[in-house]
Amino acid sequence: MERTSVVAGPTQMPALLGGTPALAEPARVGRPNTVGRARFLERLNGALDRGVLSNGGPLVREFEQRVAELAGVRYAVATCNATAALQLAVRATGLTGEVIVPAFTFPATAHAVAWTGLTPVFCDVDPHTGTLDLGHAESLIGPRTSAILGVHTFGRPHGLDALQQLADGYGLRLLFDAAHALGCTWGGRAVGGFGDAEVFSFHATKFVHSFEGGALVTDDPQLARRAAAMANFGYDEDGRPEHLGINAKMSEASAAMGLTSLDHLEEFRAHNRTLHERYSAGLAGLPGVTVLPFNEQERNNYQYAVLHVDADGLGLTRDELDLALRADNVVTRRYFHPGLHQAAPYRGGPRLPHTESLADRCLVLPTGTATSAHDAERIAFAVHRVAAHAAAVAGALGAVPAAA
Ligand SMILES: Cc1ncc(COP(=O)(O)O)c(C=O)c1O
């Protein structure tokens, strides 16, 4: 790999300071993983020929079967997105009052609780894994608490047995937002089978996608039946509106993409793993920058390449690194910023130091099939180059408005 030099010149200077951009074309977080277009169109044409485009057509049924198999559970209810599936999980489990959620997560986790009229209670996270801090979660349990909703943050599930014990000990339901963790395991068990139910996202930015889509997975037949009915206006299997419901159905077009994306799952996993290796090797030893590791004893999808940036070690804040890399055509994301306890709909609660620290330090790098192994090497090179000129970069950025 090309190494940083302090000698000024177009290849040695960060693009922000006039050097040649590390990448000729932008690499972005969240570009969709590419699928075999012919197979997708074949499936889509089948749906058009059948004239069955929604309402639980054969593609959605097949998608549900394959997702359930992958998750090691008996039931999957495919939905139009994960946010709706989270709302269904809350309603179908009959939650009331307060639900404990991590503050370090995507807004949908807490919104799904609040949107259904319940109160999300924000819990701090473990400073290393970004998942629920068990001790803090226990301290938040009160008479109105009905559930804990955990998140497998960045596809790195953690401490699931202890969390189940905690929920059992207080008679609480346990749900998981598994939007990041399709194809992952914890303790050798597939994500999908933990707690009462888990929810996957098949948004275009996710490991496996269906344009937009989600699924609630569970081993509980009653819960699965209720969630399926609630996703379809509350109609039960006999066509009677037995529940209050919404329209959260997945379309056949989405299932066509979802199935085709699933066909490529192992390819995506291998590709992301290569990117993770390139990032880890390329950035090893750089002061102030740590590539968040995966537990190699588990199955991982490697979809989220996460940097922890220590401003003292690097000489630049995470936000300054983010801005400097944009000049190099590297479009990162500051997941998750800010912590939800400080986001407009929820602010005013107590400070959560680990969440706030992670929200200031995490930077997600591009992965997926749109990013090549060579791109990952160039991105690591770009980080080195910015680091080698940290003081000048910080000075130049003084005149640049903060990242959106
Ligand atoms: C942790 C988490 N939960 C939920 C969601 C929402 O997923 P969807 O866009 O499918 O509603 C996302 C989306 O990025 C997410 O990252």
Coordinates of C-alpha atoms and ligand atoms in Angstrom, one line a residue:
M1 CA 0.0 0.0 0.0
E2 CA 1.1 3.5 -0.8
R3 CA 2.4 5.2 2.4
T4 CA 2.1 8.7 3.7
S5 CA 5.1 11.0 3.2
V6 CA 5.5 14.4 4.8
V7 CA 7.1 15.7 1.6
A8 CA 4.6 18.1 0.0
G9 CA 3.3 17.1 -3.5
P10 CA 0.1 16.2 -5.3
T11 CA 0.2 12.6 -4.1
Q12 CA 1.4 13.4 -0.6
M13 CA -0.9 16.2 0.3
P14 CA -4.5 15.6 1.4
A15 CA -6.9 16.7 -1.3
L16 CA -8.2 19.3 1.1
L17 CA -4.8 20.9 0.9
G18 CA -4.4 20.7 -2.8
G19 CA -3.3 17.1 -3.3
T20 CA -4.8 14.7 -5.8
P21 CA -8.0 13.1 -4.4
A22 CA -7.3 9.6 -3.2
L23 CA -10.3 8.3 -5.3
A24 CA -11.2 9.6 -8.7
E25 CA -14.9 8.8 -8.1
P26 CA -16.8 9.2 -4.8
A27 CA -17.0 6.1 -2.6
R28 CA -20.1 6.5 -0.3
V29 CA -21.5 4.7 2.7
G30 CA -24.8 3.2 1.8
R31 CA -24.5 2.4 -1.9
P32 CA -26.6 -0.7 -2.6
N33 CA -25.0 -4.1 -3.0
T34 CA -25.2 -5.1 -6.6
V35 CA -27.3 -8.1 -7.6
G36 CA -27.7 -10.1 -10.8
R37 CA -30.1 -7.9 -12.8
A38 CA -31.3 -10.7 -15.1
R39 CA -32.5 -12.9 -12.2
F40 CA -34.2 -9.9 -10.6
L41 CA -36.0 -9.0 -13.8
E42 CA -37.0 -12.7 -14.3
R43 CA -38.6 -12.7 -10.9
L44 CA -40.3 -9.3 -11.5
N45 CA -41.6 -10.4 -14.9
G46 CA -43.0 -13.5 -13.2
A47 CA -45.0 -11.3 -10.8
L48 CA -46.2 -9.1 -13.7
D49 CA -47.2 -12.2 -15.7
R50 CA -49.1 -13.6 -12.7
G51 CA -50.7 -10.3 -12.1
V52 CA -50.0 -10.7 -8.4
L53 CA -48.1 -7.7 -7.2
S54 CA -48.9 -7.6 -3.4
N55 CA -51.1 -9.1 -0.6
G56 CA -48.8 -12.0 0.1
G57 CA -47.9 -13.2 -3.3
P58 CA -45.5 -16.2 -3.9
L59 CA -42.4 -14.1 -3.9
V60 CA -43.1 -12.6 -0.5
R61 CA -43.9 -16.0 0.8
E62 CA -40.6 -17.4 -0.5
F63 CA -38.7 -14.4 0.9
E64 CA -40.3 -15.0 4.3
Q65 CA -39.3 -18.7 4.2
R66 CA -35.7 -17.9 3.3
V67 CA -35.4 -15.1 5.9
A68 CA -36.8 -17.4 8.6
E69 CA -34.3 -20.2 7.6
L70 CA -31.4 -17.8 7.7
A71 CA -32.6 -16.5 11.1
G72 CA -33.1 -20.0 12.5
V73 CA -36.7 -19.4 13.4
R74 CA -40.1 -20.7 12.4
Y75 CA -41.8 -17.4 11.3
A76 CA -40.9 -14.3 9.3
V77 CA -43.4 -11.6 8.5
A78 CA -42.1 -9.5 5.6
T79 CA -42.9 -5.8 5.8
C80 CA -42.5 -2.6 3.8
N81 CA -39.7 -1.5 6.0
A82 CA -38.1 -2.2 9.4
T83 CA -39.6 0.9 11.1
A84 CA -43.1 -0.6 10.5
A85 CA -41.9 -4.0 11.6
L86 CA -40.6 -2.5 14.9
Q87 CA -44.0 -0.8 15.4
L88 CA -45.7 -4.1 14.7
A89 CA -43.4 -5.8 17.2
V90 CA -44.3 -3.3 19.9
R91 CA -48.1 -3.7 19.2
A92 CA -48.1 -7.4 18.6
T93 CA -46.3 -8.1 21.9
G94 CA -48.9 -5.8 23.7
L95 CA -46.3 -3.5 25.2
T96 CA -47.4 -0.7 27.5
G97 CA -45.8 2.2 29.4
E98 CA -42.1 2.4 29.0
V99 CA -39.6 0.6 26.8
I100 CA -35.9 0.7 27.5
V101 CA -33.9 1.5 24.3
P102 CA -30.3 2.4 23.7
A103 CA -29.7 6.1 22.9
F104 CA -26.9 5.2 20.5
T105 CA -29.0 4.0 17.6
F106 CA -30.8 5.0 14.5
P107 CA -33.9 7.2 15.2
A108 CA -36.3 4.5 14.0
T109 CA -35.6 2.3 17.1
A110 CA -37.0 4.9 19.5
H111 CA -39.5 6.4 17.0
A112 CA -41.2 3.0 16.7
V113 CA -41.9 3.0 20.4
A114 CA -42.9 6.7 20.6
W115 CA -45.1 6.5 17.5
T116 CA -47.1 3.7 19.1
G117 CA -47.8 6.0 22.1
L118 CA -45.3 4.5 24.5
T119 CA -42.3 6.1 26.1
P120 CA -38.8 5.2 25.0
V121 CA -36.4 5.4 28.0
F122 CA -32.9 6.0 26.9
C123 CA -30.2 3.7 28.2
D124 CA -26.4 4.3 27.9
V125 CA -24.3 1.8 26.0
D126 CA -21.1 -0.1 26.5
P127 CA -18.3 2.2 25.4
H128 CA -16.6 -0.5 23.3
T129 CA -19.5 -2.5 21.7
G130 CA -22.1 0.3 21.5
T131 CA -24.8 -2.1 22.8
L132 CA -27.0 -1.7 25.9
D133 CA -25.1 -1.2 29.1
L134 CA -26.7 -3.9 31.3
G135 CA -26.2 -2.2 34.6
H136 CA -27.7 1.0 33.4
A137 CA -30.6 -0.9 31.8
E138 CA -31.4 -2.5 35.1
S139 CA -31.3 0.8 36.9
L140 CA -33.9 2.2 34.5
I141 CA -36.5 -0.6 35.1
G142 CA -39.5 0.8 36.9
P143 CA -43.2 -0.1 37.5
R144 CA -44.2 1.1 34.0
T145 CA -41.4 -0.7 32.1
S146 CA -42.8 -3.4 29.8
A147 CA -39.8 -4.3 27.6
I148 CA -36.3 -3.9 26.6
L149 CA -35.6 -3.2 22.9
G150 CA -31.9 -3.9 22.2
V151 CA -30.0 -3.2 19.0
H152 CA -27.3 -5.3 17.4
T153 CA -25.3 -2.2 16.7
F154 CA -23.1 -2.3 13.6
G155 CA -23.8 -6.1 13.2
R156 CA -21.9 -6.9 16.4
P157 CA -24.4 -8.5 18.8
H158 CA -23.2 -8.6 22.4
G159 CA -24.2 -9.9 25.8
L160 CA -27.5 -11.4 24.7
D161 CA -27.8 -14.1 27.3
A162 CA -27.3 -11.6 30.1
L163 CA -29.9 -9.3 28.6
Q164 CA -32.4 -12.2 28.4
Q165 CA -31.7 -13.1 32.1
L166 CA -32.3 -9.4 33.0
A167 CA -35.6 -9.3 31.1
D168 CA -36.7 -12.7 32.5
G169 CA -35.8 -11.6 36.1
Y170 CA -38.1 -8.6 35.8
G171 CA -40.8 -10.3 33.7
L172 CA -40.1 -8.0 30.7
R173 CA -40.5 -8.7 27.0
L174 CA -37.2 -8.6 25.0
L175 CA -37.1 -7.4 21.4
F176 CA -34.2 -6.7 19.1
D177 CA -33.7 -4.2 16.3
A178 CA -31.5 -6.4 14.2
A179 CA -31.5 -4.0 11.2
H180 CA -27.7 -4.3 11.0
A181 CA -27.3 -8.0 11.7
L182 CA -28.7 -10.2 9.1
G183 CA -26.5 -13.3 8.6
C184 CA -24.7 -12.7 11.9
T185 CA -24.5 -15.1 14.9
W186 CA -24.0 -14.7 18.6
G187 CA -22.7 -17.6 20.6
G188 CA -22.9 -19.5 17.3
R189 CA -26.7 -19.0 17.1
A190 CA -28.2 -17.0 14.2
V191 CA -29.4 -13.5 15.0
G192 CA -33.2 -13.6 14.6
G193 CA -33.9 -16.2 17.3
F194 CA -33.1 -14.0 20.4
G195 CA -35.7 -12.4 22.6
D196 CA -39.4 -12.5 21.8
A197 CA -38.9 -11.2 18.3
E198 CA -36.3 -9.5 16.2
V199 CA -36.6 -7.1 13.3
F200 CA -34.4 -6.9 10.1
S201 CA -34.2 -4.1 7.7
F202 CA -33.9 -4.6 3.9
H203 CA -33.5 -1.0 3.1
A204 CA -31.3 -0.3 0.0
T205 CA -28.4 0.6 2.2
K206 CA -28.5 -2.7 4.1
F207 CA -26.4 -5.9 3.7
V208 CA -29.3 -7.6 1.9
H209 CA -31.9 -5.3 0.4
S210 CA -35.3 -5.2 -1.2
F211 CA -35.3 -1.5 -2.2
E212 CA -37.3 -0.8 1.0
G213 CA -38.3 -3.7 3.3
G214 CA -38.2 -5.3 6.7
A215 CA -39.2 -8.4 8.5
L216 CA -40.3 -9.4 12.0
V217 CA -38.9 -12.9 12.9
T218 CA -39.9 -15.0 15.8
D219 CA -40.5 -18.5 17.1
D220 CA -43.8 -17.6 18.7
P221 CA -46.7 -18.7 16.5
Q222 CA -49.2 -16.3 18.1
L223 CA -47.0 -13.4 17.9
A224 CA -46.2 -14.1 14.3
R225 CA -49.9 -14.5 13.5
R226 CA -50.8 -11.2 15.3
A227 CA -48.0 -9.3 13.6
A228 CA -49.0 -10.7 10.1
A229 CA -52.6 -9.6 10.7
M230 CA -51.6 -6.2 12.0
A231 CA -49.4 -5.7 8.9
N232 CA -52.5 -6.3 6.8
F233 CA -55.1 -4.0 8.3
G234 CA -55.7 -6.4 11.1
Y235 CA -57.2 -9.1 8.9
D236 CA -56.8 -12.6 10.3
E237 CA -56.3 -15.7 8.1
D238 CA -60.0 -16.0 7.6
G239 CA -60.3 -12.5 6.3
R240 CA -61.9 -11.0 9.4
P241 CA -60.5 -7.7 10.8
E242 CA -59.6 -9.0 14.2
H243 CA -57.1 -6.4 15.2
L244 CA -56.3 -2.8 14.9
G245 CA -53.9 -2.8 11.9
I246 CA -51.9 -0.9 9.4
N247 CA -50.7 -1.6 5.9
A248 CA -47.1 -2.7 6.3
K249 CA -47.1 -5.3 3.6
M250 CA -44.0 -6.0 1.5
S251 CA -44.7 -5.8 -2.3
E252 CA -43.8 -8.6 -4.8
A253 CA -41.4 -6.2 -6.5
S254 CA -39.5 -5.7 -3.2
A255 CA -39.5 -9.5 -2.6
A256 CA -38.1 -10.0 -6.1
M257 CA -35.2 -7.8 -5.2
G258 CA -34.9 -9.3 -1.7
L259 CA -34.7 -12.9 -3.0
T260 CA -32.1 -11.9 -5.6
S261 CA -30.1 -10.0 -3.0
L262 CA -30.3 -13.1 -0.7
D263 CA -28.9 -15.2 -3.6
H264 CA -25.7 -13.1 -3.3
L265 CA -25.4 -13.1 0.5
E266 CA -22.2 -15.1 0.8
E267 CA -20.6 -13.0 -1.9
F268 CA -21.5 -9.8 -0.1
R269 CA -20.2 -11.2 3.2
A270 CA -16.8 -12.2 1.6
H271 CA -16.5 -8.9 -0.2
N272 CA -17.2 -6.9 3.0
R273 CA -14.7 -9.1 4.9
T274 CA -12.0 -8.3 2.4
L275 CA -12.8 -4.6 2.8
H276 CA -12.7 -4.9 6.6
E277 CA -9.3 -6.6 6.4
R278 CA -7.9 -3.9 4.1
Y279 CA -9.1 -1.1 6.4
S280 CA -7.8 -2.9 9.5
A281 CA -4.4 -3.6 7.9
G282 CA -4.2 -0.1 6.3
L283 CA -4.9 1.7 9.5
A284 CA -3.2 -0.5 12.0
G285 CA -0.9 1.5 14.3
L286 CA -2.2 4.9 13.2
P287 CA -2.4 6.9 16.4
G288 CA -6.0 8.1 17.2
V289 CA -7.7 5.7 14.8
T290 CA -9.1 2.3 15.7
V291 CA -11.0 0.0 13.3
L292 CA -13.7 -1.6 15.4
P293 CA -13.0 -5.3 15.2
F294 CA -15.4 -8.2 14.6
N295 CA -15.5 -11.3 16.8
E296 CA -14.0 -13.8 14.4
Q297 CA -15.5 -16.7 16.4
E298 CA -18.9 -15.6 15.1
R299 CA -20.5 -15.3 11.6
N300 CA -20.4 -11.6 10.7
N301 CA -21.8 -9.7 7.7
Y302 CA -19.0 -7.1 7.9
Q303 CA -21.4 -4.5 6.5
Y304 CA -20.3 -1.7 8.9
A305 CA -16.7 -0.7 8.9
V306 CA -16.5 1.6 11.9
L307 CA -13.6 3.9 13.0
H308 CA -13.3 5.1 16.5
V309 CA -11.5 8.4 16.3
D310 CA -9.6 9.8 19.3
A311 CA -9.0 13.5 18.6
D312 CA -6.0 13.7 21.0
G313 CA -4.2 10.9 19.3
L314 CA -5.1 11.9 15.7
G315 CA -4.8 15.7 16.1
L316 CA -8.2 16.0 14.4
T317 CA -11.8 15.5 15.6
R318 CA -14.0 12.9 14.0
D319 CA -15.9 15.7 12.2
E320 CA -12.7 17.2 10.9
L321 CA -11.6 13.9 9.5
D322 CA -15.0 13.4 8.0
L323 CA -14.8 16.8 6.2
A324 CA -11.2 16.3 5.1
L325 CA -12.0 12.9 3.6
R326 CA -14.8 14.4 1.5
A327 CA -12.2 16.3 -0.5
D328 CA -10.6 12.9 -1.2
N329 CA -14.0 11.6 -2.6
V330 CA -14.6 9.5 0.5
V331 CA -18.1 10.0 1.8
T332 CA -18.4 8.6 5.3
R333 CA -21.3 8.7 7.8
R334 CA -21.3 9.9 11.4
Y335 CA -23.4 7.0 12.7
F336 CA -25.1 7.7 15.1
H337 CA -25.0 11.4 15.7
P338 CA -26.3 12.8 18.0
G339 CA -27.3 10.3 20.7
L340 CA -31.1 10.1 20.5
H341 CA -31.5 11.4 24.1
Q342 CA -30.2 14.7 22.7
A343 CA -32.2 14.6 19.4
A344 CA -35.0 17.2 19.1
P345 CA -38.0 14.9 19.9
Y346 CA -36.4 13.5 23.0
R347 CA -34.0 16.0 24.5
G348 CA -34.1 17.1 28.1
G349 CA -33.3 13.8 29.8
P350 CA -30.1 12.9 31.7
R351 CA -26.7 12.9 30.1
L352 CA -25.4 9.5 28.8
P353 CA -21.6 9.7 28.7
H354 CA -20.7 6.6 26.7
T355 CA -23.4 7.4 24.1
E356 CA -22.2 10.9 23.8
S357 CA -18.6 9.9 23.5
L358 CA -19.4 7.3 20.8
A359 CA -21.6 9.8 19.0
D360 CA -18.6 12.1 18.8
R361 CA -16.1 9.4 17.8
C362 CA -17.7 6.9 15.4
L363 CA -17.2 7.3 11.7
V364 CA -18.5 4.7 9.3
L365 CA -16.5 4.0 6.1
P366 CA -17.8 2.8 2.7
T367 CA -18.4 -1.0 2.3
G368 CA -20.5 -3.1 0.0
T369 CA -19.9 -4.1 -3.6
A370 CA -19.7 -0.5 -4.9
T371 CA -16.4 -0.2 -2.9
S372 CA -13.5 -2.2 -4.2
A373 CA -10.7 -3.6 -2.2
H374 CA -8.4 -1.1 -4.0
D375 CA -10.8 1.7 -2.9
A376 CA -10.5 0.5 0.7
E377 CA -6.7 0.7 0.4
R378 CA -6.9 4.2 -1.0
I379 CA -9.3 5.2 1.7
A380 CA -6.9 4.0 4.4
F381 CA -4.1 5.9 2.5
A382 CA -6.3 9.0 2.5
V383 CA -6.8 8.8 6.3
H384 CA -3.0 8.5 6.7
R385 CA -2.4 11.4 4.5
V386 CA -4.9 13.6 6.4
A387 CA -3.3 12.4 9.7
A388 CA 0.2 13.3 8.6
H389 CA -1.0 16.9 7.9
A390 CA -3.4 17.1 10.8
A391 CA -2.5 20.7 12.0
A392 CA -2.7 22.1 8.5
V393 CA -6.0 20.3 7.8
A394 CA -7.5 21.6 11.0
G395 CA -6.3 25.1 10.1
A396 CA -7.8 24.8 6.6
L397 CA -11.1 23.5 8.0
G398 CA -11.4 26.5 10.3
A399 CA -12.6 28.3 7.3
V400 CA -15.0 25.5 6.2
P401 CA -18.6 25.2 7.6
A402 CA -19.2 22.1 9.8
A403 CA -20.5 18.8 8.1
A404 CA -24.3 18.6 7.7
Ligands
LIG1 C1 -30.6 0.3 13.7 C2 -31.6 0.6 12.7 N1 -32.9 0.4 13.0 C3 -33.9 0.7 12.1 C4 -33.7 1.2 10.9 C5 -34.8 1.5 10.0 O1 -34.9 0.7 8.9 P1 -35.9 0.9 7.7 O2 -35.2 2.0 6.9 O3 -36.0 -0.4 7.0 O4 -37.2 1.4 8.3 C6 -32.4 1.5 10.5 C7 -32.1 2.0 9.2 O5 -31.1 2.4 8.7 C8 -31.3 1.2 11.4 O6 -30.0 1.4 11.1

